[in-house]
Short mmCIF file of N, CA and C in Angstrom, two decimals:
data_model
loop_
_atom_site.label_atom_id
_atom_site.label_comp_id
_atom_site.label_asym_id
_atom_site.label_seq_id
_atom_site.Cartn_x
_atom_site.Cartn_y
_atom_site.Cartn_z
N UNK X 1 -118.88 20.97 161.00
CA UNK X 1 -119.59 19.95 162.06
C UNK X 1 -121.00 20.02 161.58
N UNK X 2 -121.63 18.93 161.68
CA UNK X 2 -122.99 18.66 161.53
C UNK X 2 -123.79 18.17 162.60
N UNK X 3 -124.82 19.04 162.86
CA UNK X 3 -125.73 18.79 164.07
C UNK X 3 -126.96 17.96 163.65
N UNK X 4 -127.10 16.92 164.44
CA UNK X 4 -128.33 15.90 164.14
C UNK X 4 -129.16 16.12 165.30
N UNK X 5 -130.50 16.29 165.07
CA UNK X 5 -131.45 16.43 166.17
C UNK X 5 -132.69 15.62 165.62
N UNK X 6 -133.38 15.00 166.56
CA UNK X 6 -134.58 14.30 166.49
C UNK X 6 -135.44 14.35 167.72
N UNK X 7 -136.59 14.21 167.50
CA UNK X 7 -137.63 14.11 168.58
C UNK X 7 -137.56 12.71 169.18
N UNK X 8 -137.84 12.55 170.47
CA UNK X 8 -137.97 11.47 171.07
C UNK X 8 -139.06 10.59 170.71
N UNK X 9 -140.13 11.38 170.39
CA UNK X 9 -141.21 10.69 169.87
C UNK X 9 -141.14 9.90 168.56
N UNK X 10 -139.95 10.36 167.69
CA UNK X 10 -139.67 9.84 166.42
C UNK X 10 -138.75 8.54 166.54
N UNK X 11 -138.47 8.35 167.68
CA UNK X 11 -137.44 7.22 167.84
C UNK X 11 -138.26 5.86 167.72
N UNK X 12 -137.72 4.76 167.20
CA UNK X 12 -138.24 3.49 167.00
C UNK X 12 -138.05 2.93 168.42
N UNK X 13 -139.05 2.08 168.76
CA UNK X 13 -138.95 1.18 169.96
C UNK X 13 -137.81 0.18 169.93
N UNK X 14 -137.30 -0.37 170.89
CA UNK X 14 -136.26 -1.32 171.01
C UNK X 14 -137.02 -2.71 170.47
N UNK X 15 -136.19 -3.33 169.77
CA UNK X 15 -136.73 -4.69 169.49
C UNK X 15 -136.39 -5.66 170.43
N UNK X 16 -136.95 -6.95 170.74
CA UNK X 16 -136.76 -7.86 171.50
C UNK X 16 -135.25 -8.37 171.42
N UNK X 17 -134.78 -8.35 170.21
CA UNK X 17 -133.32 -8.80 170.04
C UNK X 17 -132.29 -7.75 170.53
N UNK X 18 -132.65 -6.60 170.19
CA UNK X 18 -131.99 -5.49 170.87
C UNK X 18 -131.80 -5.42 172.40
N UNK X 19 -133.04 -5.61 172.97
CA UNK X 19 -132.95 -5.69 174.54
C UNK X 19 -132.30 -6.87 175.15
N UNK X 20 -132.38 -7.93 174.45
CA UNK X 20 -131.71 -9.10 174.83
C UNK X 20 -130.31 -8.96 174.89
N UNK X 21 -129.66 -8.37 173.68
CA UNK X 21 -128.20 -8.15 173.31
C UNK X 21 -127.78 -7.18 174.44
N UNK X 22 -128.52 -6.05 174.73
CA UNK X 22 -127.89 -5.13 175.66
C UNK X 22 -127.89 -5.61 177.28
N UNK X 23 -129.04 -6.56 177.52
CA UNK X 23 -129.06 -6.89 178.89
C UNK X 23 -128.01 -8.08 179.15
N UNK X 24 -127.31 -8.76 177.94
CA UNK X 24 -126.37 -9.73 178.07
C UNK X 24 -124.96 -9.07 178.15
N UNK X 25 -124.84 -7.84 177.89
CA UNK X 25 -123.40 -7.23 177.79
C UNK X 25 -122.83 -7.24 179.11
N UNK X 26 -121.58 -7.67 179.39
CA UNK X 26 -120.88 -7.60 180.68
C UNK X 26 -120.09 -6.27 180.76
N UNK X 27 -119.75 -5.88 181.99
CA UNK X 27 -119.14 -4.79 182.14
C UNK X 27 -117.73 -4.83 181.55
N UNK X 28 -117.16 -6.10 181.51
CA UNK X 28 -115.82 -6.25 180.80
C UNK X 28 -115.78 -5.98 179.29
N UNK X 29 -116.91 -6.04 178.72
CA UNK X 29 -117.18 -6.00 177.31
C UNK X 29 -117.48 -4.45 176.80
N UNK X 30 -117.65 -3.53 177.77
CA UNK X 30 -117.80 -2.21 177.42
C UNK X 30 -116.41 -1.61 177.32
N UNK X 31 -116.39 -0.57 176.04
CA UNK X 31 -115.18 0.07 175.94
C UNK X 31 -115.19 1.41 176.50
N UNK X 32 -114.35 1.66 177.56
CA UNK X 32 -114.30 2.98 178.28
C UNK X 32 -113.13 3.74 177.70
N UNK X 33 -112.48 3.30 176.82
CA UNK X 33 -111.03 3.88 176.50
C UNK X 33 -111.42 5.37 176.17
N UNK X 34 -112.52 5.95 175.68
CA UNK X 34 -112.58 7.23 175.36
C UNK X 34 -113.16 8.18 176.43
N UNK X 35 -113.19 7.71 177.67
CA UNK X 35 -113.81 8.26 178.82
C UNK X 35 -112.63 8.54 179.80
N UNK X 36 -112.30 9.74 180.31
CA UNK X 36 -111.18 9.87 181.32
C UNK X 36 -111.58 9.10 182.42
N UNK X 37 -110.57 8.58 183.22
CA UNK X 37 -110.89 7.79 184.35
C UNK X 37 -111.20 8.89 185.67
N UNK X 38 -111.88 8.35 186.44
CA UNK X 38 -112.32 9.07 187.72
C UNK X 38 -111.82 8.39 188.84
N UNK X 39 -111.62 9.25 189.83
CA UNK X 39 -111.12 8.79 191.39
C UNK X 39 -112.15 8.98 192.30
N UNK X 40 -112.10 8.50 193.48
CA UNK X 40 -112.84 8.83 194.55
C UNK X 40 -112.97 10.27 194.98
N UNK X 41 -111.84 10.89 194.72
CA UNK X 41 -111.44 12.29 194.94
C UNK X 41 -112.49 13.14 193.97
N UNK X 42 -112.57 12.66 192.88
CA UNK X 42 -113.36 13.47 191.77
C UNK X 42 -114.83 13.47 192.34
N UNK X 43 -115.40 12.30 192.83
CA UNK X 43 -116.63 12.33 193.23
C UNK X 43 -117.03 12.96 194.44
N UNK X 44 -116.00 13.31 195.30
CA UNK X 44 -116.28 14.18 196.58
C UNK X 44 -116.67 15.67 196.18
N UNK X 45 -116.23 16.11 194.88
CA UNK X 45 -116.52 17.47 194.59
C UNK X 45 -117.77 17.55 193.70
N UNK X 46 -118.55 16.33 193.67
CA UNK X 46 -119.72 16.24 193.03
C UNK X 46 -120.88 17.01 193.69
N UNK X 47 -121.90 17.36 192.83
CA UNK X 47 -123.07 18.18 193.53
C UNK X 47 -124.27 17.24 192.94
N UNK X 48 -125.12 16.69 193.85
CA UNK X 48 -126.31 15.95 193.46
C UNK X 48 -127.33 16.90 193.05
N UNK X 49 -128.03 16.61 191.77
CA UNK X 49 -129.04 17.48 191.17
C UNK X 49 -128.63 18.77 190.62
N UNK X 50 -127.37 19.03 190.37
CA UNK X 50 -126.88 20.28 189.78
C UNK X 50 -127.55 20.52 188.46
N UNK X 51 -127.71 19.59 187.67
CA UNK X 51 -128.26 19.74 186.16
C UNK X 51 -129.71 19.25 186.13
N UNK X 52 -130.50 18.92 187.20
CA UNK X 52 -131.64 18.23 187.20
C UNK X 52 -132.73 19.40 187.17
N UNK X 53 -133.65 19.21 186.34
CA UNK X 53 -134.66 20.33 186.21
C UNK X 53 -135.96 19.62 186.44
N UNK X 54 -136.84 19.95 187.19
CA UNK X 54 -138.00 19.07 187.48
C UNK X 54 -138.89 19.40 186.14
N UNK X 55 -139.80 18.40 185.80
CA UNK X 55 -140.49 18.34 184.80
C UNK X 55 -141.68 19.39 185.06
N UNK X 56 -141.99 20.07 183.88
CA UNK X 56 -143.10 21.01 184.18
C UNK X 56 -144.39 20.29 183.90
N UNK X 57 -145.40 20.72 184.93
CA UNK X 57 -146.58 20.07 184.80
C UNK X 57 -147.61 21.04 184.42
N UNK X 58 -148.42 20.58 183.61
CA UNK X 58 -149.38 21.38 182.92
C UNK X 58 -150.65 21.50 183.86
N UNK X 59 -151.17 22.58 183.93
CA UNK X 59 -152.41 22.89 184.88
C UNK X 59 -153.44 23.45 184.12
N UNK X 60 -154.56 22.76 184.27
CA UNK X 60 -155.77 23.26 183.62
C UNK X 60 -156.81 23.55 184.57
N UNK X 61 -157.66 24.50 184.21
CA UNK X 61 -158.91 24.89 185.24
C UNK X 61 -160.14 24.96 184.48
N UNK X 62 -161.17 24.34 185.15
CA UNK X 62 -162.44 24.21 184.54
C UNK X 62 -163.22 25.38 184.84
#
């Protein structure tokens, strides 16, 4: 298995053509076949913010 990693700062910005194409995608055109279906019962067990980590703020003092 190969691991690929990159820094977000190395990512190229989206082109106008890419943004236009993404904005025009309809829900019906998205392939969800490799994602297991969910039910309302699955969402009842969800915990909001479980994996959320607040951004660290740098503090300096003069």
